[in-house]
Structures are given as C-alpha cells and as structure tokens.
XYZ file of C-alpha atoms in Angstrom:
356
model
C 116.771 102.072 109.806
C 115.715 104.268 112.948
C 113.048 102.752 115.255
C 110.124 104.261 116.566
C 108.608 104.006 120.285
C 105.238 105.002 121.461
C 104.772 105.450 124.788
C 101.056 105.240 125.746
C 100.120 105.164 129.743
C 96.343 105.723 130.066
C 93.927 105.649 133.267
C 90.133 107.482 134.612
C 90.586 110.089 136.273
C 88.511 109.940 139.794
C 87.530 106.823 141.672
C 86.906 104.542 138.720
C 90.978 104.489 138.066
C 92.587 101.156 138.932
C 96.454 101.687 138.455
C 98.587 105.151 138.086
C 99.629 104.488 135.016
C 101.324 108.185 134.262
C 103.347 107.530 136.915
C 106.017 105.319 135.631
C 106.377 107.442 131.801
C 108.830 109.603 134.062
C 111.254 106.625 134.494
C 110.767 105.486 130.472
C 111.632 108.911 129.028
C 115.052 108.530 131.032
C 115.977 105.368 128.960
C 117.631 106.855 125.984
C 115.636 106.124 123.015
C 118.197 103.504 121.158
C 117.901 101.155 124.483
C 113.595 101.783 124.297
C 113.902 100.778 120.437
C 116.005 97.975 120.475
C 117.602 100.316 117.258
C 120.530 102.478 116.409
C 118.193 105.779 116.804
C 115.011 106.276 117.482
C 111.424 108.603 117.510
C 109.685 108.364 120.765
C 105.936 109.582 121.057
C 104.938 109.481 124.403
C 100.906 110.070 125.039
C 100.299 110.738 129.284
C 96.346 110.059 130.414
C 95.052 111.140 126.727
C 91.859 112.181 126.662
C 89.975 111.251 123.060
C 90.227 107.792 121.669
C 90.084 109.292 118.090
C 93.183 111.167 119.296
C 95.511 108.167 120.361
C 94.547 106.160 117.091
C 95.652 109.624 115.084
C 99.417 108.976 116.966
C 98.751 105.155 116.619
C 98.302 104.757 113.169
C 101.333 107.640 112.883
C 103.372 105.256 114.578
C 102.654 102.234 112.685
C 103.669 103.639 109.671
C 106.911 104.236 110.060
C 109.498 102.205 108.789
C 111.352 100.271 111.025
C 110.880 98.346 114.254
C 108.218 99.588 115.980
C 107.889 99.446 120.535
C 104.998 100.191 122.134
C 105.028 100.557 125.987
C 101.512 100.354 127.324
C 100.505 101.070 130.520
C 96.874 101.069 131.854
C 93.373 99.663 132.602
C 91.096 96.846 130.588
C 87.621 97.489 130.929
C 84.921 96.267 128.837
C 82.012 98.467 126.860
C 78.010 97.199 128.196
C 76.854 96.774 124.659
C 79.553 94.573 122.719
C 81.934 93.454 125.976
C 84.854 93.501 123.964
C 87.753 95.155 126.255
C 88.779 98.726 125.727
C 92.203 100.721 127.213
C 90.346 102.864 129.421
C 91.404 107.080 128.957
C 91.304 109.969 131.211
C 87.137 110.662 130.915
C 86.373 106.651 131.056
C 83.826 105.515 133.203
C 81.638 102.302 133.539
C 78.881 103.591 131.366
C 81.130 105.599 128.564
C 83.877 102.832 127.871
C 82.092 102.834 124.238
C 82.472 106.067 123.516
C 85.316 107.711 125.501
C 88.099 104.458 125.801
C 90.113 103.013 122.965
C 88.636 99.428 121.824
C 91.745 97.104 121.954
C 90.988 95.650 118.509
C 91.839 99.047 117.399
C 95.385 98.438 118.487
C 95.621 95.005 116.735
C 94.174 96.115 112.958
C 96.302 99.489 113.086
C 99.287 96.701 113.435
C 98.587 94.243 111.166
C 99.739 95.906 108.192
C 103.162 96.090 109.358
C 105.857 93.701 108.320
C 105.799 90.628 109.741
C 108.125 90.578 113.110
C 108.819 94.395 112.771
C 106.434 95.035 115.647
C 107.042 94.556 119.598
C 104.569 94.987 122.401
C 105.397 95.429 126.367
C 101.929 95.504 128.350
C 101.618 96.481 132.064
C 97.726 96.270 132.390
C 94.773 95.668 134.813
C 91.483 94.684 134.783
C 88.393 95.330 136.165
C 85.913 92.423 137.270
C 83.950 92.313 134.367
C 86.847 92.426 131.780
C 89.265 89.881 134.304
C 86.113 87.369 134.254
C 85.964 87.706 130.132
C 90.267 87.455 129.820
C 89.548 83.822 131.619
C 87.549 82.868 128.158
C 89.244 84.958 125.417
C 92.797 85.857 124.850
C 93.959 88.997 124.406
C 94.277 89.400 120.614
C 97.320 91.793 119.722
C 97.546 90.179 116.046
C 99.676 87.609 115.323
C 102.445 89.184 113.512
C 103.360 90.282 116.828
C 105.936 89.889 119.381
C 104.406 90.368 122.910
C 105.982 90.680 126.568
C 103.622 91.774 129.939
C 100.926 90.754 132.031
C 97.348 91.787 133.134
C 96.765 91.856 136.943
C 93.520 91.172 138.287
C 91.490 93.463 139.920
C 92.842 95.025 143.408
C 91.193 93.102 146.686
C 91.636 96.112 148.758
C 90.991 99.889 147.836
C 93.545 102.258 146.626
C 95.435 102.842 143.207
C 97.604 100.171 142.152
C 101.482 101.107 140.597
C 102.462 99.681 137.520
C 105.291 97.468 138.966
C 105.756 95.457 135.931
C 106.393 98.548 133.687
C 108.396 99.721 136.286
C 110.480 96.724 136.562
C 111.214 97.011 132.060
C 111.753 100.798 133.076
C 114.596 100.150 135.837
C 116.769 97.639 134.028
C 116.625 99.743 130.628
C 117.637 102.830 132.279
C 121.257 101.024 132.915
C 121.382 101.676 129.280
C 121.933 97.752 128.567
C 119.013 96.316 126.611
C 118.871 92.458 126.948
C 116.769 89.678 124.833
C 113.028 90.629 125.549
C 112.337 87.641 127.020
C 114.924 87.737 129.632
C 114.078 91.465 130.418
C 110.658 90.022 130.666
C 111.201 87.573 133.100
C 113.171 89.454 134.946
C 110.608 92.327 134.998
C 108.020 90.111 136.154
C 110.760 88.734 139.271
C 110.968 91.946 140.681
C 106.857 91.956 140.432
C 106.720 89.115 142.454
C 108.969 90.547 145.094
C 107.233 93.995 145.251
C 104.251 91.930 146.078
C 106.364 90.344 148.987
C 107.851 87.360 147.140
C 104.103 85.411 146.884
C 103.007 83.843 143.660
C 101.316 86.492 141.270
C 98.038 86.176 140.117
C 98.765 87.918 136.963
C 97.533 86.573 133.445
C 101.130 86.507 132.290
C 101.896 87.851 128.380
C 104.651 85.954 126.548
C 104.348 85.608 122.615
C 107.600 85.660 120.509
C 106.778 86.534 117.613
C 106.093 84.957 114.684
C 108.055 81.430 113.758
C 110.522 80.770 111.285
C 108.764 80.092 108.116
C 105.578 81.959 108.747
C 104.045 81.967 105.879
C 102.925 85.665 106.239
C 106.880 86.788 105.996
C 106.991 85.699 101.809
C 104.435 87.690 101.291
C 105.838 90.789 103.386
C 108.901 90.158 101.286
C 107.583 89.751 98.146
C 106.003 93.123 99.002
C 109.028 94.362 100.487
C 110.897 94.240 96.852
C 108.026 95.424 94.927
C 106.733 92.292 93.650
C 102.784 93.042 94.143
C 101.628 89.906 91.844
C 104.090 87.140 93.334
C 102.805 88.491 96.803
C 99.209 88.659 95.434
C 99.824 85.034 94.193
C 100.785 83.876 97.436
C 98.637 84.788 99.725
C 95.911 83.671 97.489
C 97.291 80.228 97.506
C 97.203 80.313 101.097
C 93.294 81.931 100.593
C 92.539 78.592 98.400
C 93.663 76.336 100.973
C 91.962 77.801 103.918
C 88.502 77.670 101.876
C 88.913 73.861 100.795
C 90.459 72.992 104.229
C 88.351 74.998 106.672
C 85.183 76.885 104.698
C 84.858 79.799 102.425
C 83.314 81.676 105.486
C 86.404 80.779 107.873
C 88.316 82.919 109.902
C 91.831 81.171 108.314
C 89.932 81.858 104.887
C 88.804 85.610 105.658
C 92.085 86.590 106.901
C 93.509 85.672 103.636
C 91.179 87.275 101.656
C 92.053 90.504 104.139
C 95.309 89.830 103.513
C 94.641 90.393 99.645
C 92.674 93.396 99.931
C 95.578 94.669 101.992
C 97.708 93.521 99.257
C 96.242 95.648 96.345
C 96.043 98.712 98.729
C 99.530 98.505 98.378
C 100.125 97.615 94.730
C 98.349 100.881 94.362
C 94.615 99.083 93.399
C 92.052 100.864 95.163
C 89.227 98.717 93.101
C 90.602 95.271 94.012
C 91.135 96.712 97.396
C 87.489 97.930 97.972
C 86.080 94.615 96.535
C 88.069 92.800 98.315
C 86.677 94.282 101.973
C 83.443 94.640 100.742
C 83.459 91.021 100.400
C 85.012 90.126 103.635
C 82.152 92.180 104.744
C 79.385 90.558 103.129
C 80.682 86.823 104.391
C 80.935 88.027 107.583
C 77.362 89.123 107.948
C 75.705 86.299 105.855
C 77.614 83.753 108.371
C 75.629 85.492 110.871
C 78.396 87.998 112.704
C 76.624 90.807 114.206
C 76.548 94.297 112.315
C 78.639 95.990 115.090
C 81.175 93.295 115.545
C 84.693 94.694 115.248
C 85.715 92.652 112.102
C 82.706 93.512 110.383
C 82.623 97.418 110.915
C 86.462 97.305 110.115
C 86.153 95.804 106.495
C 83.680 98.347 105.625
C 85.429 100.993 107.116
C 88.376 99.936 104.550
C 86.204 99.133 102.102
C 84.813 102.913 102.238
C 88.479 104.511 102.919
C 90.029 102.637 99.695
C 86.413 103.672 97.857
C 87.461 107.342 98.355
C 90.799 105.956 96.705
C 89.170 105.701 93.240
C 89.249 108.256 90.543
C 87.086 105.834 87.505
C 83.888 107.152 88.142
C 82.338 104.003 86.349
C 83.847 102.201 89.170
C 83.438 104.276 91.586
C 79.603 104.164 91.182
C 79.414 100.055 90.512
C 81.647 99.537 94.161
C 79.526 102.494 95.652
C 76.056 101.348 95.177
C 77.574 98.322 96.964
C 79.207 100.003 99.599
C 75.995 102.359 100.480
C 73.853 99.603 100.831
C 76.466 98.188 103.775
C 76.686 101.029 105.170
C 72.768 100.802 105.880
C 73.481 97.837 107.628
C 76.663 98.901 109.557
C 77.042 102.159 109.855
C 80.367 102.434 111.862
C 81.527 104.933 114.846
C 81.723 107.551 112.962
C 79.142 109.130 112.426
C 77.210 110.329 108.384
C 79.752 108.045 107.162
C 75.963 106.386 104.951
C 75.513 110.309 104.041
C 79.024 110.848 103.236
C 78.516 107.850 100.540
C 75.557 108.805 99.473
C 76.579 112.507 98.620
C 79.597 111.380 96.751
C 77.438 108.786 94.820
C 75.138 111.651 93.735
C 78.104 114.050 92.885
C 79.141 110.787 90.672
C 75.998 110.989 89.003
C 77.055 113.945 86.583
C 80.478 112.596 85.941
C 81.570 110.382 82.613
C-alpha cells in the first residue's frame, strides 16, 4: 500500500522567528519519496511557512486519511497561547500576542492522528522553544498520541541572537538523501550525533524525542483489527471491556476511562452510527466538565466538536432533535473556535421542527 509524507516546516516571519525552518524542505524534497515513506511509493505534501492554521489542519487531516503508513517531517517553533498555555507550532503571521489565533495548537496534531491504525503513524520533530513554552516542556510532555511512533528533539531557546538552523532535520535530511533508509532509531541517533558536532562536539541541551511506537500486545491494535476486517461489534465489544475496567479500576471520570469511551464513539463513527457516535462525545463532554475541566480545554471543545460533526451525520429527525437539544445546550457552554457553530445548531434544530 503506497505511503504518504507530509512535509510541514513552519516559522514567524520578522524578529519573533527562532529557527529557519523553510530552509532545510530543499534538502527533504531531494530524498525520493519511497526512502521519506519508509514504503514502496509514496504522496508527499510539503507545506513551506503556511500562513492559516485552518489551512494546515485542511492538508493534515487529508493526510491522515490515507491509507497506509503515514511520515510527518516537522520542522519549527513551540510557543505557547497567553490564555490556555498549551503549546502551539507557530506559522508565518505568529506573534507573542496572536499564537491563539494565527498558530496551530499541537493537540490539533495529536486528535487528527488518533484515528489512524495503531503503529501506521511515524513522527520526526526538529523543534524549538521559546522561554515560556521551554519552562512548561520541563512539566508536561509533549503529547503526540500514543499510537504513535516518535523520533526528534526540542532545543531550548537560543542564548545569543540570530536565527537558529534546523540541524537535526538536517542531519534525517543528509543520510536519507543517500537513498538508504535505516531503522528510525538508528537514523535518529545518528541525526542527533551530527547535532552534537555542529554544535562543536559539547553535550546538547535538547529535550530529546524517542518513542517507538506502540508495544506488542497493545491492546488498542485488536480493536484496529477487528475494525480493520469489518467486525464493528467484536471491536465495539472490546474496547468496551477495556472502558469497564478503566471505570472500576481508575473512576468513571478517568482519563484511562474517557479515552475508552472516545475510543467507542470513534468506533460507531466507523460502523457507520452517527447516533451512538454523537452520544457517545456528548458524554465524554459532559464528564469532562462536571469533573471540573475548563470549558475551553482542548479535550473538552474536541468532543463537542465531534459530537456536533457526527450530529450533522444524522438523517432521523426524531433523533436528530433528542441529541440536538443536547448538543445546543453544550454548545452554550463551549462554544469552540469556530465561530456561530451555537447558531449553526440552533438553525438546524428549528429547520427540524417541521420535519416528521
């Protein structure tokens, strides 16, 4: 099955930019697009110093839905938003006081992942951080899902002035264009080697990035199977097993418990249930903000941002007037990013009004 490789290398424009990311997508789009993939053949989208975050999730979420093993290359700057401090891949019109509105949050990256097949998806990171966002990666990891494989590092921020080169990326860049790809985590440490000697052979202060992958009996890869061959019930069964557990072992409320439940609604999304899929975020939703998670946090405004997609999914207007009534009412209380999506309900709820 042919791969597919996004390319992403994103930085400010002006003083606020910390590395040149563009810079090394010249030396990538030599490697021929087998050795990039890791694959027989392979698509390559490559995105240079985009400019709207709405933009790069459009050739994001493209890219995740492929079939196939799936590479993405990214090459950039962390910074973190003033109202939520969550980091964000700074674009071309970031600055300090517009991360919010003009970067790309990083969770973004992680949920447009984590419906893809356990172990199908690989991620090489050359990044840096500004002070604010360095101080918060010394309490928090950076969360790229955990059906993941990821390979990089984040460098602090620069101690003298100037634009930094991503010498890391650079380093993956070099050995692939040989046309020889070798196990990621020997071009890894080899990439971060010739790091260490561009910076004269000292000890880097880099938050180094090395997660495999999933292990071997994960218990996420039945279910992607079970999937896989069309068996929607046996997955459905499983992963509400695992939901069971979680909520005896850990709390209804629980993050190991919520995921599952995620998991599920993800589940029927694919068995072609847009009801059980709606219910299902809507009451991820709901236990998120009765344990007391803030209406803006990330997790929170993306279950009802599923819950309203897969709402638009149904066509029983009985249905779709019991789940909307639900869903307008959390949309009061978290309206999103985007913005009328509590009009956009309400109008369709009105229009349902007149139907059978």
């Amino acid at each position: 099955m042919p791969g597919t490789v996004l390319l992403l290398a994103a930085s400010p424009m002006g003083k606020g930019r910390l590395v040149d990311a563009a810079s090394v997508l010249p030396v990538l789009a030599a490697v021929p697009p087998p050795v990039l993939s890791g694959s027989d053949t392979a698509n390559v989208i490559e995105l240079a110093d985009p400019l709207d975050p709405q933009a790069v999730l459009t050739r994001l979420r493209a890219a995740a839905a492929a079939p196939g093993p799936l590479t993405v290359y990214v090459t950039g700057q962390l910074q973190t938003d003033r109202r939520q401090h969550l980091p964000h891949l700074a674009l071309a019109r970031t600055t300090p006081a517009t991360v919010r509105y003009t970067a790309l949050p990083w969770h973004w990256i992680k949920e447009e992942l984590r419906l893809r097949p356990t172990g199908a998806t690989t991620l090489i990171l050359d990044l840096h951080a500004d002070q604010e966002t360095w101080e918060w990666l010394q309490r928090h990891p950076l969360d790229c899902g955990r059906n993941n494989a990821v390979y990089g590092r984040v460098a602090p921020p620069p101690t003298r002035r100037g634009v930094a080169v991503p010498a890391y990326m650079r380093g993956v860049a070099t050995m692939l264009r040989s046309g020889h790809r070798p196990p990621l985590e020997q071009l890894h440490q080899q990439a971060l080697a010739r790091t260490a000697a561009e910076n004269g052979g000292g000890r880097l202060a880099d938050l180094v990035l090395t997660v495999p992958g999933p292990a071997a009996g994960d218990p996420h890869a039945a279910v992607t199977a079970a999937v896989q061959a069309g068996r929607h019930a046996d997955a459905d069964a499983l992963a509400a097993s695992h939901e069971r557990t979680a909520a005896f072992t850990h709390g209804p409320a629980s993050e190991d418990a919520l995921h599952w439940t995620e998991v599920r609604a993800d589940l029927a999304m694919f068995a072609g249930d847009p009801v059980r899929s709606c219910r299902g975020w809507l009451e991820v939703a709901r236990m998120r903000l009765n344990s007391g998670q803030a209406a803006d946090a990330p997790a929170v405004e993306a279950a009802v941002d599923r819950a309203h997609h897969q709402w638009g999914q149904i066509r029983d207007p009985r249905r779709a007037r019991e789940l909307g009534q639900v869903l307008a009412e959390l949309r009061g209380r978290v309206p999103g990013r985007r913005a009328g999506a509590l009009d956009h309900v309400r109008k369709q709820l009105d229009q349902l009004q007149t139907q059978g």
